[in-house]
Amino acid sequence: MLITALREGKAVADYTKILLSEDEQPTQWYNVIPDLPAPPPPPLHPGTLQPAAAEDFAALFPEALIAQEMSADSYIDIPGEVLDIYRLWRPTPLFRARRLEKLLDTPAKIFYKYEGVSPAGSHKPNTAVPQVFYNAQEGIKRLTTETGAGQWGSSLAFACAQFGIDCEIWQVGASYRSKPYRRTMMEVWGGKVFSSPSSETEFGRKLLAEDPDHPGSLGIAIAEAVEKAVEDPGARYALGSVLNHVLLHQTVIGEEALLQMAKVGEQPDILVGCTGGGSNFGGLAFPFLREKLAGKMDPIIRCVEPAACPTLTKGQYRYDFGDSAGLTPLMKMHTLGNGFIPEPIHAGGLRYHGMAPLVSHVYELGLVEAISIPQRECFAGAIEFAKAEGIVPAPEPTHAIAAAVREAIACRESGESKTILTALCGHGHLDLAAYEKFLHEGFQDVDLTEEELARGMASIPDIAVG
Amino acid sequence: MLITALREGKAVADYTKILLSEDEQPTQWYNVIPDLPAPPPPPLHPGTLQPAAAEDFAALFPEALIAQEMSADSYIDIPGEVLDIYRLWRPTPLFRARRLEKLLDTPAKIFYKYEGVSPAGSHKPNTAVPQVFYNAQEGIKRLTTETGAGQWGSSLAFACAQFGIDCEIWQVGASYRSKPYRRTMMEVWGGKVFSSPSSETEFGRKLLAEDPDHPGSLGIAIAEAVEKAVEDPGARYALGSVLNHVLLHQTVIGEEALLQMAKVGEQPDILVGCTGGGSNFGGLAFPFLREKLAGKMDPIIRCVEPAACPTLTKGQYRYDFGDSAGLTPLMKMHTLGNGFIPEPIHAGGLRYHGMAPLVSHVYELGLVEAISIPQRECFAGAIEFAKAEGIVPAPEPTHAIAAAVREAIACRESGESKTILTALCGHGHLDLAAYEKFLHEGFQDVDLTEEELARGMASIPDIAVG
């Protein structure tokens, strides 16, 4: 049937992936804020506790990005130069996971939007490219950033190569030493990578004096990158998640997925996405949330976080710092406390103490749900996925896959044929050491204790607002 | 203009990549042999020196593949089950390398067909999937193979996972120890990986007794895989390049590229492809050679080989063994001698002493050209490519890229606007150690000495046929 149809050159009802042509590429980013029933609480200046103004961000970000961060417009045009670069990998494919459905013996339909086709192998270039573009537009010659596992650092290095901007990346020391491949990838694109803490900054030198083998942390790396950006008027800093403008740029994922689902006449009954800082989730979910708020569809939208860092499910909705050193404005978000140190799980991209303020806000409004899943279940699901669908997922989206598998198994048991949509936000080619550990040594799932949680919460500043 | 057109939803003349929908996927493989002005010399039984018969291959390969190896049909239908799996990544994109053209300031148009979107990250699954399918059809429960760098081993493991067949891979010991990520990838798909020489085989035990730290070689790994396949009637052996049926399966690359070029009204003036065993080159080139032989286009078709293993440009066209242990039938091919040991260059997939008999034959007929390029020029080209186009290439296709860059620069100098087509047969995510060495230590290009060449040639059997 299918094959005969193919041979006869006929269009077929059957399909594995749904592609969009380049002229179907979205040309605007979607800002969910104007469509929400209430606006999100603003970031606060930590000194005055008043809403932060544009100038409070001026040493860190270019004007165009600050304007996007605070924009009240529903749609923002994607510049042509950015679209040109997006077209190196966008539109990305939407897959129907037929082989996984068969393996799970489920009546559910599983769709996944695959962002691993980007040069850096994840969704991060969707925001790295416009961030670098706007900096270049405003004459910035040098960008600094931090990276943990390296997905964000490599994406920014790739984007900087496109616009001839110097890229300096502070990589958490422990990752710098254990993940040499990611570092090399950044260097191939011309990035300069420092092990953090480094002797390049005052803060780094102070920490190295205390402990020459300091393993570093994301908070420390942020502090170093910010220090270097602020001291040079021709430099700025770039952040790969959490902020409104980052989530805005990622909405190309959801806009494409909406169009792709429509092409095959499908709507999700449930959408699941992994949440670390929230950008991959927001990118997929917000365009669907728009449709839900407009009454055009009614999917359940669910955040999936690691059991080791359960920001939404066990955190508090309070004003907290974005970094561990207290350098950023205060943001109202679900947080485990800026001093919370999660277990060293392999999904390094999900080990953030807070959640994007915008994702926190829609969760607080009851527009999305949240669950947490332990690491072992995630990798077990990823192995099944890899065998069935071919792609070896990054550790972060194994959480999304595990959640989709749970739903598909529930459908097998109930007999319901739900349509499940998820995002496979990156491949795991540079994370195979985690798979090696899972296959040969196994993981242990450690429950967070009340004491660990309380210790993290104690680091949240005690502020009588919001 | 482009952007306005995009916003108005218009089709645009401009494009970055040319995609095919699943219903445009080729449904037949192309066999070039019937279209050639003379048939290729047959393989010979090493004992009788008579043309090898189907039964001479029966212990190694299933009947369907032996039939394909010897087929006189121009087209062979791709089974529906194989098409289903191909659709996990096929049709693959054809890119117009606009950013590389700009970087090189060339009037040339550069197109590259990208095979790195497959689960294993190269063109190898194009043949792994049908090979496993035909084995499964004939009741085979277990496949053995060898792998060097790991591209082929991981592709076969992925394919075996699709059909529930056990996959056992003998990986060259030095690679097994230095490339743990590739091994883990094979294990994720359920492959069982042995460091070769291994204690699993008689041949391996003999070598380990002589040297417990034996680094292994491709020839030894082949011998071990063949030994295990032959001793079990329910097992067969699989080869990832060189043979006719392997090149046949790879022609989906060229068939798609033909269709994609036609969609944008282009024909290649020159086609360049890297050659190791010859399967990626043959896969891209043979459909274009058909068009050339039919007088429909007239591209120059050029093989690009590493200067360290210059089979076509410095080898002899003679009957030789496919392996270093003399277990295979004799094949007429360009060879440096089955005892030739190439320098340990990073393009492990191009370190084969011979060339596919079919590629050798068309070269001997004058239908294709050949050049060799040293490793340093290849990696320098790859870094420029990665910065411009995003994708970090595997070491093997850096040769194809370097050749395309040479042509593009010649066009800049001559002012000609040639259309160049090449294949980017895989990504380099698991080869970043080679880039690290290139960036931090640099490579040395060592010229092959006449003595080294003569030593290799002395290993070619002295046979008075062909």
XYZ file of C-alpha atoms in Angstrom, chain A residues 2-3 6-7 9-12 14-17 19-20 22-23 27 77-78 80 83-85 87-91 95 99 119 158 161-162 178 180-181 183-185 187-190 383 386-392 427 429-430 432-433 435-436 439-440, chain B residues 2-3 6-7 9-12 14-17 19-20 22-23 27 77-78 80 83-85 87-91 95 99 119 158 161-162 178 180-181 183-185 187-190 383 386-392 427 429-430 432-433 435-436 439-440:
122
model
C 2.439 2.611 1.197
C 5.151 1.189 -1.004
C 5.419 5.548 -3.239
C 6.320 3.714 -6.441
C 4.602 8.674 -6.995
C 1.393 9.198 -5.017
C 1.092 11.210 -1.847
C 0.645 8.826 1.043
C 1.383 7.307 6.074
C 4.514 9.194 7.140
C 7.455 9.051 9.530
C 8.435 12.704 9.679
C 9.038 18.438 7.109
C 8.447 22.092 6.347
C 12.114 26.946 3.934
C 9.287 29.180 2.748
C 9.217 34.728 10.368
C 9.841 40.026 13.426
C 12.833 37.715 13.033
C 16.451 38.378 7.722
C 16.420 33.658 9.249
C 19.318 33.062 6.840
C 21.320 31.318 9.548
C 17.910 27.927 7.535
C 21.155 25.972 8.063
C 18.970 23.611 10.134
C 15.445 25.046 10.400
C 12.638 24.176 10.002
C 8.680 12.854 13.843
C 8.598 2.392 15.941
C 25.063 22.561 14.279
C 28.869 28.877 16.525
C 31.557 32.717 14.174
C 28.675 33.837 11.935
C 35.695 15.656 32.005
C 37.071 17.681 26.385
C 34.991 17.048 23.223
C 35.427 22.218 24.590
C 37.022 21.244 21.274
C 33.701 21.879 19.511
C 37.242 25.903 19.743
C 36.494 24.634 16.219
C 34.051 27.539 15.940
C 36.684 29.929 17.294
C 17.614 3.320 25.571
C 17.275 4.924 20.758
C 16.685 1.308 19.779
C 13.317 2.097 18.219
C 13.845 5.542 16.692
C 17.598 5.551 16.148
C 18.444 8.871 17.758
C 20.452 8.733 20.994
C 21.212 14.482 20.672
C 26.618 12.271 20.955
C 28.749 14.205 23.413
C 27.795 9.023 25.712
C 29.874 8.789 28.889
C 25.169 6.112 28.780
C 28.346 4.136 29.406
C 24.911 0.497 30.958
C 27.983 -0.671 32.854
C 13.638 36.959 0.377
C 12.229 37.932 3.733
C 8.742 34.603 3.076
C 6.383 36.858 5.010
C 4.145 33.131 2.034
C 5.571 33.166 -1.502
C 7.880 30.534 -2.932
C 11.352 31.996 -3.156
C 16.667 31.707 -2.835
C 17.301 28.642 -0.651
C 19.825 27.131 1.724
C 18.825 23.494 1.584
C 14.565 18.856 0.936
C 12.598 15.991 -0.541
C 9.013 11.126 1.939
C 6.948 10.390 -1.163
C 12.277 3.236 -4.181
C 13.453 -2.611 -5.655
C 14.063 -1.423 -2.114
C 9.117 -1.685 2.029
C 12.125 2.131 3.116
C 10.260 2.396 6.428
C 13.537 2.519 8.348
C 12.518 7.286 6.475
C 13.887 7.797 10.002
C 16.446 10.052 8.268
C 15.978 9.853 4.473
C 15.674 11.672 2.144
C 22.709 22.056 1.027
C 28.132 30.883 3.598
C 21.159 7.791 13.566
C 21.471 0.223 14.931
C 18.194 -3.435 16.757
C 15.485 -2.853 14.108
C 40.917 5.343 22.461
C 35.050 4.713 24.139
C 32.142 6.894 22.940
C 31.753 1.702 21.606
C 29.062 3.004 23.970
C 26.952 4.060 20.981
C 26.100 -0.804 23.112
C 23.162 1.607 23.393
C 21.735 -0.123 20.302
C 22.415 -3.535 21.841
C 37.559 24.285 10.121
C 32.491 24.341 10.185
C 32.705 28.063 10.857
C 30.712 28.912 7.721
C 28.192 26.080 7.492
C 27.967 25.012 11.128
C 28.444 21.276 10.666
C 31.690 19.802 12.036
C 29.552 14.471 11.161
C 30.941 14.602 16.828
C 32.775 11.441 17.843
C 36.583 15.750 18.043
C 39.813 14.362 19.501
C 40.245 18.355 15.870
C 41.717 18.902 19.322
C 44.114 22.861 16.874
C 46.510 22.352 19.761
